[in-house]
Amino acid sequence: MPDLKRIEYLSSEIKKLKKERNAVILAHFYQRPEVQEVADFVGDSLGLSQRAAGTEAEVIVFCGVHFMAESASILSPDKIVVLPDEHAGCPMADMIDQVQLERKKQEVPGAIVVCYVNTTAEVKAGSDIACTSANAVKVVASLPGDKPILFVPDKNLGSYVSSKTGRNMIMWEGFCATHNNLTLEEVLEAKAEHPEALVLVHPECRPEVTAVADVVSSTSGIIRYAAESSAREFIIGTEAGVLHPLNKRCPGKKFYMASKKLFCPNMKKITLEKVYSALVNLEPRVSVPGEVRDRAVRCLERMLEAT
Ligand code: 13P
Ligand code: SF4
């Protein structure tokens, strides 16, 4: 069957199965276009956790990476959470584990631990409050000013938040293997090529990149800004999957990727075939064991309350 026919067939089978299974499909903006199209909700990490916490469905099919499915299971422990490819991980989330976090906490006693949602459930369990790229500035600004802050694991997001809040934070040396690829030279070249375009970048980019951007925002913030702006051209400094919602929501506007390297191989591991098979088999499942879940849920709930 030609690819397009296969996509049509699988999409219609997925829609039928979704009803039979009482399932909801949640997808991140970095997912393949055809996966975004079968989803009930497409969003950024914050929107996805809010949806996962509020859904009535019995099954959540999470089209994203492992830590996102874990967060869904933490927030909705009675639901079946399925991640269509169990190997879709996040290299940044794997840059810190619970042992390393506990060791670091001993070096900075009394520090408030803020973890980016791009962390494992165990790291969340050892943290005080989580944040996403959409609410990190708000979360950090809400913390008492007389205590040190330990921020894990993204040094780039941490440095951006620190510049916005004026809070001096102790930073873990992690980074996103995709966003950290974008160099200042590439952004300057793209600007020279498209002098009318505004530069919209994600805060996971390097500080020298965020410093020259017109807008620094989460994926949903980038999409909202492009849709509402009177500008017609934009240079995009986040994962290439956002081109799908950008082109859908902003017909007639032009989007140029700041680099060919803005591609997350893990996000692209989820295919329609795997979504279909996940709905048939309700596997591979992601769940978080009791004691870790009990501690991690407080960290996520504090974030949702502060947002
Ligand atoms: P958000 O804008 O959803 O926070 O995306 C960041 C990201 O890299 C998710 O893996
Ligand atoms: Fe992780 Fe970066 Fe991929 Fe997001 S884009 S899943 S932070 S590696």
mmCIF file of C-alpha atoms and ligand atoms in Angstrom:
data_model
loop_
_atom_site.group_PDB
_atom_site.id
_atom_site.type_symbol
_atom_site.label_atom_id
_atom_site.label_comp_id
_atom_site.label_asym_id
_atom_site.label_seq_id
_atom_site.Cartn_x
_atom_site.Cartn_y
_atom_site.Cartn_z
ATOM 1 C CA MET A 1 0.000 0.000 0.000
ATOM 2 C CA PRO A 2 1.411 3.478 -0.820
ATOM 3 C CA ASP A 3 2.407 5.509 2.232
ATOM 4 C CA LEU A 4 -0.497 7.958 2.034
ATOM 5 C CA LYS A 5 -3.047 5.156 1.757
ATOM 6 C CA ARG A 6 -1.415 3.409 4.710
ATOM 7 C CA ILE A 7 -1.572 6.612 6.769
ATOM 8 C CA GLU A 8 -5.272 7.039 5.914
ATOM 9 C CA TYR A 9 -6.041 3.419 6.748
ATOM 10 C CA LEU A 10 -4.154 3.442 10.049
ATOM 11 C CA SER A 11 -5.606 6.807 11.063
ATOM 12 C CA SER A 12 -9.156 5.592 10.565
ATOM 13 C CA GLU A 13 -8.457 2.296 12.404
ATOM 14 C CA ILE A 14 -6.863 4.238 15.268
ATOM 15 C CA LYS A 15 -9.910 6.502 15.542
ATOM 16 C CA LYS A 16 -12.228 3.469 15.775
ATOM 17 C CA LEU A 17 -10.028 1.624 18.276
ATOM 18 C CA LYS A 18 -9.654 4.731 20.413
ATOM 19 C CA LYS A 19 -13.434 4.747 21.028
ATOM 20 C CA GLU A 20 -13.581 0.999 21.723
ATOM 21 C CA ARG A 21 -10.760 1.274 24.242
ATOM 22 C CA ASN A 22 -12.060 4.486 25.852
ATOM 23 C CA ALA A 23 -8.611 5.907 25.154
ATOM 24 C CA VAL A 24 -7.310 9.423 24.743
ATOM 25 C CA ILE A 25 -4.280 10.104 22.536
ATOM 26 C CA LEU A 26 -1.973 12.870 23.762
ATOM 27 C CA ALA A 27 0.830 14.064 21.488
ATOM 28 C CA HIS A 28 3.695 16.511 21.837
ATOM 29 C CA PHE A 29 4.297 19.166 19.164
ATOM 30 C CA TYR A 30 7.542 17.368 18.205
ATOM 31 C CA GLN A 31 5.669 14.265 17.022
ATOM 32 C CA ARG A 32 5.384 13.312 13.348
ATOM 33 C CA PRO A 33 2.561 15.233 11.568
ATOM 34 C CA GLU A 34 0.424 12.109 11.020
ATOM 35 C CA VAL A 35 0.698 11.236 14.727
ATOM 36 C CA GLN A 36 -0.315 14.780 15.741
ATOM 37 C CA GLU A 37 -3.314 14.424 13.408
ATOM 38 C CA VAL A 38 -4.764 11.360 15.201
ATOM 39 C CA ALA A 39 -4.287 12.879 18.649
ATOM 40 C CA ASP A 40 -7.135 14.235 20.793
ATOM 41 C CA PHE A 41 -4.802 16.841 22.201
ATOM 42 C CA VAL A 42 -1.483 18.146 20.903
ATOM 43 C CA GLY A 43 0.502 20.367 23.227
ATOM 44 C CA ASP A 44 3.654 21.253 25.083
ATOM 45 C CA SER A 45 4.848 19.493 28.232
ATOM 46 C CA LEU A 46 2.709 21.676 30.500
ATOM 47 C CA GLY A 47 -0.506 21.324 28.487
ATOM 48 C CA LEU A 48 0.049 17.583 28.228
ATOM 49 C CA SER A 49 0.474 17.134 32.004
ATOM 50 C CA GLN A 50 -2.657 19.196 32.614
ATOM 51 C CA ARG A 51 -4.612 17.018 30.168
ATOM 52 C CA ALA A 52 -3.184 13.812 31.647
ATOM 53 C CA ALA A 53 -4.270 14.952 35.126
ATOM 54 C CA GLY A 54 -7.818 15.798 33.997
ATOM 55 C CA THR A 55 -8.820 13.095 31.515
ATOM 56 C CA GLU A 56 -11.874 10.860 32.011
ATOM 57 C CA ALA A 57 -10.543 8.197 29.617
ATOM 58 C CA GLU A 58 -9.442 4.784 30.921
ATOM 59 C CA VAL A 59 -6.376 4.608 28.692
ATOM 60 C CA ILE A 60 -3.829 7.321 27.863
ATOM 61 C CA VAL A 61 -1.767 6.697 24.733
ATOM 62 C CA PHE A 62 1.164 9.040 25.164
ATOM 63 C CA CYS A 63 2.894 10.067 21.951
ATOM 64 C CA GLY A 64 5.993 11.669 23.370
ATOM 65 C CA VAL A 65 8.969 10.445 25.371
ATOM 66 C CA HIS A 66 9.256 8.278 28.476
ATOM 67 C CA PHE A 67 9.321 10.995 31.162
ATOM 68 C CA MET A 68 6.063 12.432 29.751
ATOM 69 C CA ALA A 69 4.300 9.063 29.976
ATOM 70 C CA GLU A 70 5.664 8.661 33.512
ATOM 71 C CA SER A 71 4.242 12.058 34.491
ATOM 72 C CA ALA A 72 0.869 10.991 33.071
ATOM 73 C CA SER A 73 0.977 7.825 35.163
ATOM 74 C CA ILE A 74 2.011 9.787 38.284
ATOM 75 C CA LEU A 75 -0.889 12.215 37.823
ATOM 76 C CA SER A 76 -3.437 9.558 36.798
ATOM 77 C CA PRO A 77 -2.347 6.373 38.622
ATOM 78 C CA ASP A 78 -5.612 4.516 37.964
ATOM 79 C CA LYS A 79 -5.316 4.818 34.204
ATOM 80 C CA ILE A 80 -3.468 2.578 31.802
ATOM 81 C CA VAL A 81 -0.664 4.671 30.287
ATOM 82 C CA VAL A 82 0.819 3.383 27.047
ATOM 83 C CA LEU A 83 3.979 4.697 25.358
ATOM 84 C CA PRO A 84 3.900 3.333 21.771
ATOM 85 C CA ASP A 85 7.716 2.905 21.694
ATOM 86 C CA GLU A 86 9.258 1.965 25.025
ATOM 87 C CA HIS A 87 12.664 3.142 23.779
ATOM 88 C CA ALA A 88 11.529 6.717 23.189
ATOM 89 C CA GLY A 89 13.574 8.312 25.955
ATOM 90 C CA CYS A 90 14.983 11.765 26.590
ATOM 91 C CA PRO A 91 18.787 12.007 26.754
ATOM 92 C CA MET A 92 18.533 15.088 28.969
ATOM 93 C CA ALA A 93 16.327 13.269 31.514
ATOM 94 C CA ASP A 94 19.010 10.566 31.654
ATOM 95 C CA MET A 95 21.726 13.096 32.567
ATOM 96 C CA ILE A 96 20.811 12.923 36.268
ATOM 97 C CA ASP A 97 19.662 10.012 38.410
ATOM 98 C CA GLN A 98 18.418 9.842 41.993
ATOM 99 C CA VAL A 99 21.835 8.892 43.445
ATOM 100 C CA GLN A 100 23.522 11.879 41.778
ATOM 101 C CA LEU A 101 20.698 14.150 42.913
ATOM 102 C CA GLU A 102 20.947 13.016 46.565
ATOM 103 C CA ARG A 103 24.730 13.528 46.489
ATOM 104 C CA LYS A 104 24.315 17.041 45.105
ATOM 105 C CA LYS A 105 21.642 17.869 47.704
ATOM 106 C CA GLN A 106 24.123 17.058 50.452
ATOM 107 C CA GLU A 107 26.540 19.626 48.999
ATOM 108 C CA VAL A 108 23.848 22.335 49.205
ATOM 109 C CA PRO A 109 21.841 21.598 52.383
ATOM 110 C CA GLY A 110 18.605 23.573 52.679
ATOM 111 C CA ALA A 111 18.385 24.281 48.951
ATOM 112 C CA ILE A 112 14.995 24.127 47.232
ATOM 113 C CA VAL A 113 15.250 21.584 44.428
ATOM 114 C CA VAL A 114 13.512 22.617 41.205
ATOM 115 C CA CYS A 115 13.425 19.925 38.542
ATOM 116 C CA TYR A 116 12.536 20.397 34.906
ATOM 117 C CA VAL A 117 9.769 17.913 33.969
ATOM 118 C CA ASN A 118 12.348 16.334 31.668
ATOM 119 C CA THR A 119 13.470 14.062 34.539
ATOM 120 C CA THR A 120 12.741 10.531 35.725
ATOM 121 C CA ALA A 121 10.036 9.842 38.333
ATOM 122 C CA GLU A 122 12.811 9.076 40.894
ATOM 123 C CA VAL A 123 14.393 12.493 40.353
ATOM 124 C CA LYS A 124 10.975 14.137 40.703
ATOM 125 C CA ALA A 125 10.473 12.191 43.923
ATOM 126 C CA GLY A 126 13.672 13.753 45.280
ATOM 127 C CA SER A 127 12.744 17.300 44.162
ATOM 128 C CA ASP A 128 10.543 19.954 45.776
ATOM 129 C CA ILE A 129 8.798 21.339 42.721
ATOM 130 C CA ALA A 130 8.785 20.668 38.981
ATOM 131 C CA CYS A 131 8.584 23.142 36.127
ATOM 132 C CA THR A 132 8.210 23.079 32.374
ATOM 133 C CA SER A 133 9.671 25.522 29.894
ATOM 134 C CA ALA A 134 6.279 27.316 29.884
ATOM 135 C CA ASN A 135 6.155 28.014 33.619
ATOM 136 C CA ALA A 136 9.790 27.812 34.828
ATOM 137 C CA VAL A 137 10.132 31.588 35.337
ATOM 138 C CA LYS A 138 6.843 31.717 37.273
ATOM 139 C CA VAL A 139 7.743 28.674 39.406
ATOM 140 C CA VAL A 140 11.194 30.017 40.360
ATOM 141 C CA ALA A 141 9.834 33.525 40.994
ATOM 142 C CA SER A 142 7.288 32.020 43.425
ATOM 143 C CA LEU A 143 10.002 30.523 45.672
ATOM 144 C CA PRO A 144 11.145 32.186 48.933
ATOM 145 C CA GLY A 145 14.063 34.549 48.261
ATOM 146 C CA ASP A 146 16.114 33.552 51.327
ATOM 147 C CA LYS A 147 16.879 29.974 50.249
ATOM 148 C CA PRO A 148 19.340 28.682 47.656
ATOM 149 C CA ILE A 149 17.878 26.950 44.597
ATOM 150 C CA LEU A 150 19.253 23.816 42.978
ATOM 151 C CA PHE A 151 18.008 23.589 39.373
ATOM 152 C CA VAL A 152 18.191 20.251 37.491
ATOM 153 C CA PRO A 153 19.011 19.077 34.869
ATOM 154 C CA ASP A 154 18.968 21.722 32.081
ATOM 155 C CA LYS A 155 21.733 24.313 32.485
ATOM 156 C CA ASN A 156 20.429 26.292 29.470
ATOM 157 C CA LEU A 157 16.861 26.606 30.759
ATOM 158 C CA GLY A 158 18.290 27.304 34.234
ATOM 159 C CA SER A 159 20.483 30.096 32.938
ATOM 160 C CA TYR A 160 17.535 31.651 31.052
ATOM 161 C CA VAL A 161 15.312 31.476 34.163
ATOM 162 C CA SER A 162 18.073 32.958 36.292
ATOM 163 C CA SER A 163 18.433 35.904 33.875
ATOM 164 C CA LYS A 164 14.666 36.543 34.007
ATOM 165 C CA THR A 165 14.144 36.178 37.769
ATOM 166 C CA GLY A 166 17.466 37.535 39.028
ATOM 167 C CA ARG A 167 17.738 34.381 41.188
ATOM 168 C CA ASN A 168 21.196 32.923 41.466
ATOM 169 C CA MET A 169 20.766 29.167 41.038
ATOM 170 C CA ILE A 170 23.054 26.175 41.439
ATOM 171 C CA MET A 171 22.836 24.432 38.102
ATOM 172 C CA TRP A 172 23.193 20.798 37.047
ATOM 173 C CA GLU A 173 25.264 20.534 33.853
ATOM 174 C CA GLY A 174 22.617 18.824 31.696
ATOM 175 C CA PHE A 175 21.315 19.921 28.307
ATOM 176 C CA CYS A 176 19.015 18.887 25.473
ATOM 177 C CA ALA A 177 21.048 17.078 22.835
ATOM 178 C CA THR A 178 18.794 18.605 20.154
ATOM 179 C CA HIS A 179 18.428 22.274 21.186
ATOM 180 C CA ASN A 180 22.019 22.544 22.373
ATOM 181 C CA ASN A 181 23.050 21.784 18.766
ATOM 182 C CA LEU A 182 21.868 25.186 17.578
ATOM 183 C CA THR A 183 24.794 27.600 17.388
ATOM 184 C CA LEU A 184 24.919 31.388 17.417
ATOM 185 C CA GLU A 185 26.594 31.308 13.969
ATOM 186 C CA GLU A 186 23.635 29.407 12.505
ATOM 187 C CA VAL A 187 21.164 31.914 13.928
ATOM 188 C CA LEU A 188 23.181 34.859 12.601
ATOM 189 C CA GLU A 189 23.414 33.229 9.173
ATOM 190 C CA ALA A 190 19.652 32.628 9.112
ATOM 191 C CA LYS A 191 19.077 36.265 10.121
ATOM 192 C CA ALA A 192 21.362 37.482 7.329
ATOM 193 C CA GLU A 193 19.442 35.336 4.847
ATOM 194 C CA HIS A 194 15.988 36.429 6.114
ATOM 195 C CA PRO A 195 16.457 39.948 7.506
ATOM 196 C CA GLU A 196 12.684 40.533 7.940
ATOM 197 C CA ALA A 197 12.145 37.380 10.000
ATOM 198 C CA LEU A 198 11.735 37.327 13.787
ATOM 199 C CA VAL A 199 13.810 34.754 15.685
ATOM 200 C CA LEU A 200 11.714 32.500 17.973
ATOM 201 C CA VAL A 201 13.676 30.036 20.120
ATOM 202 C CA HIS A 202 13.129 27.558 22.944
ATOM 203 C CA PRO A 203 14.836 28.195 26.317
ATOM 204 C CA GLU A 204 16.645 24.846 26.018
ATOM 205 C CA CYS A 205 18.919 26.623 23.499
ATOM 206 C CA ARG A 206 22.338 27.923 24.530
ATOM 207 C CA PRO A 207 22.467 31.317 26.353
ATOM 208 C CA GLU A 208 24.254 33.000 23.412
ATOM 209 C CA VAL A 209 21.357 31.900 21.182
ATOM 210 C CA THR A 210 18.553 33.023 23.522
ATOM 211 C CA ALA A 211 20.397 36.348 23.934
ATOM 212 C CA VAL A 212 19.922 37.264 20.245
ATOM 213 C CA ALA A 213 16.362 35.915 19.865
ATOM 214 C CA ASP A 214 13.292 38.144 19.557
ATOM 215 C CA VAL A 215 11.202 35.683 21.561
ATOM 216 C CA VAL A 216 12.231 32.882 23.957
ATOM 217 C CA SER A 217 9.346 30.575 24.761
ATOM 218 C CA SER A 218 8.042 27.040 25.159
ATOM 219 C CA THR A 219 6.705 25.326 22.048
ATOM 220 C CA SER A 220 3.120 26.449 22.732
ATOM 221 C CA GLY A 221 4.397 29.992 23.384
ATOM 222 C CA ILE A 222 6.264 30.009 20.057
ATOM 223 C CA ILE A 223 3.165 28.829 18.181
ATOM 224 C CA ARG A 224 0.902 31.351 19.949
ATOM 225 C CA TYR A 225 3.333 34.186 19.274
ATOM 226 C CA ALA A 226 3.654 33.369 15.564
ATOM 227 C CA ALA A 227 -0.139 33.119 15.202
ATOM 228 C CA GLU A 228 -0.810 36.445 16.928
ATOM 229 C CA SER A 229 2.125 38.450 15.521
ATOM 230 C CA SER A 230 1.714 40.844 12.610
ATOM 231 C CA ALA A 231 5.129 39.672 11.309
ATOM 232 C CA ARG A 232 5.023 37.338 8.288
ATOM 233 C CA GLU A 233 8.375 35.500 8.567
ATOM 234 C CA PHE A 234 10.005 33.628 11.423
ATOM 235 C CA ILE A 235 13.256 31.773 12.085
ATOM 236 C CA ILE A 236 12.487 28.799 14.318
ATOM 237 C CA GLY A 237 14.905 27.616 17.022
ATOM 238 C CA THR A 238 13.165 24.521 18.348
ATOM 239 C CA GLU A 239 12.536 20.951 17.196
ATOM 240 C CA ALA A 240 11.292 20.723 13.590
ATOM 241 C CA GLY A 241 8.003 19.010 14.581
ATOM 242 C CA VAL A 242 6.552 22.448 15.439
ATOM 243 C CA LEU A 243 6.482 23.286 11.725
ATOM 244 C CA HIS A 244 3.317 21.194 11.431
ATOM 245 C CA PRO A 245 1.188 23.187 13.939
ATOM 246 C CA LEU A 246 2.856 26.446 12.819
ATOM 247 C CA ASN A 247 1.904 25.928 9.154
ATOM 248 C CA LYS A 248 -1.588 24.767 10.140
ATOM 249 C CA ARG A 249 -2.292 27.724 12.380
ATOM 250 C CA CYS A 250 -0.534 30.401 10.344
ATOM 251 C CA PRO A 251 -1.385 29.909 6.673
ATOM 252 C CA GLY A 252 0.529 32.373 4.496
ATOM 253 C CA LYS A 253 3.314 32.968 7.040
ATOM 254 C CA LYS A 254 6.829 31.701 6.371
ATOM 255 C CA PHE A 255 8.897 29.605 8.756
ATOM 256 C CA TYR A 256 12.628 28.877 8.358
ATOM 257 C CA MET A 257 14.382 26.354 10.585
ATOM 258 C CA ALA A 258 17.450 27.950 12.184
ATOM 259 C CA SER A 259 19.367 24.683 11.750
ATOM 260 C CA LYS A 260 18.981 21.286 10.076
ATOM 261 C CA LYS A 261 20.134 19.717 13.349
ATOM 262 C CA LEU A 262 16.949 20.616 15.270
ATOM 263 C CA PHE A 263 15.621 17.085 15.115
ATOM 264 C CA CYS A 264 14.877 14.851 18.132
ATOM 265 C CA PRO A 265 15.261 11.189 17.073
ATOM 266 C CA ASN A 266 13.473 9.978 20.192
ATOM 267 C CA MET A 267 10.321 11.981 19.520
ATOM 268 C CA LYS A 268 10.268 10.520 16.006
ATOM 269 C CA LYS A 269 10.359 6.923 17.261
ATOM 270 C CA ILE A 270 6.577 7.028 17.630
ATOM 271 C CA THR A 271 4.918 6.070 14.336
ATOM 272 C CA LEU A 272 1.271 5.496 13.371
ATOM 273 C CA GLU A 273 1.967 1.754 13.163
ATOM 274 C CA LYS A 274 3.164 1.797 16.766
ATOM 275 C CA VAL A 275 0.189 3.886 17.936
ATOM 276 C CA TYR A 276 -2.116 1.357 16.287
ATOM 277 C CA SER A 277 -0.339 -1.597 17.853
ATOM 278 C CA ALA A 278 -0.319 0.159 21.269
ATOM 279 C CA LEU A 279 -4.103 0.481 21.064
ATOM 280 C CA VAL A 280 -4.557 -3.151 20.038
ATOM 281 C CA ASN A 281 -2.289 -4.575 22.736
ATOM 282 C CA LEU A 282 -2.410 -1.832 25.399
ATOM 283 C CA GLU A 283 1.363 -2.223 25.575
ATOM 284 C CA PRO A 284 4.076 -1.072 26.229
ATOM 285 C CA ARG A 285 2.802 0.320 29.505
ATOM 286 C CA VAL A 286 4.464 2.850 31.759
ATOM 287 C CA SER A 287 3.680 2.962 35.462
ATOM 288 C CA VAL A 288 5.393 4.384 38.514
ATOM 289 C CA PRO A 289 5.626 2.267 41.683
ATOM 290 C CA GLY A 290 3.819 3.373 44.881
ATOM 291 C CA GLU A 291 6.390 5.075 47.076
ATOM 292 C CA VAL A 292 8.158 6.896 44.220
ATOM 293 C CA ARG A 293 4.789 7.960 42.840
ATOM 294 C CA ASP A 294 3.617 9.304 46.231
ATOM 295 C CA ARG A 295 6.647 11.604 46.443
ATOM 296 C CA ALA A 296 6.788 12.531 42.743
ATOM 297 C CA VAL A 297 3.109 13.491 42.623
ATOM 298 C CA ARG A 298 3.659 16.228 45.239
ATOM 299 C CA CYS A 299 6.422 17.711 43.090
ATOM 300 C CA LEU A 300 4.161 17.799 39.997
ATOM 301 C CA GLU A 301 1.078 18.992 41.888
ATOM 302 C CA ARG A 302 3.014 21.900 43.401
ATOM 303 C CA MET A 303 3.972 22.901 39.869
ATOM 304 C CA LEU A 304 0.376 22.678 38.609
ATOM 305 C CA GLU A 305 -0.798 24.754 41.612
ATOM 306 C CA ALA A 306 1.862 27.415 40.949
ATOM 307 C CA THR A 307 0.904 27.689 37.244
HETATM 308 P P1 13P B 1 8.069 22.017 25.809
HETATM 309 O O1 13P B 1 8.037 23.297 25.088
HETATM 310 O O2 13P B 1 6.901 21.177 25.665
HETATM 311 O O3 13P B 1 8.445 22.194 27.237
HETATM 312 O O4 13P B 1 9.163 21.125 25.042
HETATM 313 C C1 13P B 1 10.404 20.918 25.438
HETATM 314 C C2 13P B 1 10.908 19.596 25.118
HETATM 315 O O5 13P B 1 12.006 19.462 24.670
HETATM 316 C C3 13P B 1 10.102 18.434 25.379
HETATM 317 O O6 13P B 1 10.889 17.330 25.289
HETATM 318 FE FE1 SF4 B 2 14.686 15.447 25.339
HETATM 319 FE FE2 SF4 B 2 15.455 17.492 23.825
HETATM 320 FE FE3 SF4 B 2 14.247 15.419 22.677
HETATM 321 FE FE4 SF4 B 2 12.888 17.103 24.270
HETATM 322 S S1 SF4 B 2 13.821 17.587 22.327
HETATM 323 S S2 SF4 B 2 12.811 14.849 24.296
HETATM 324 S S3 SF4 B 2 14.459 17.628 25.797
HETATM 325 S S4 SF4 B 2 16.226 15.382 23.740
#
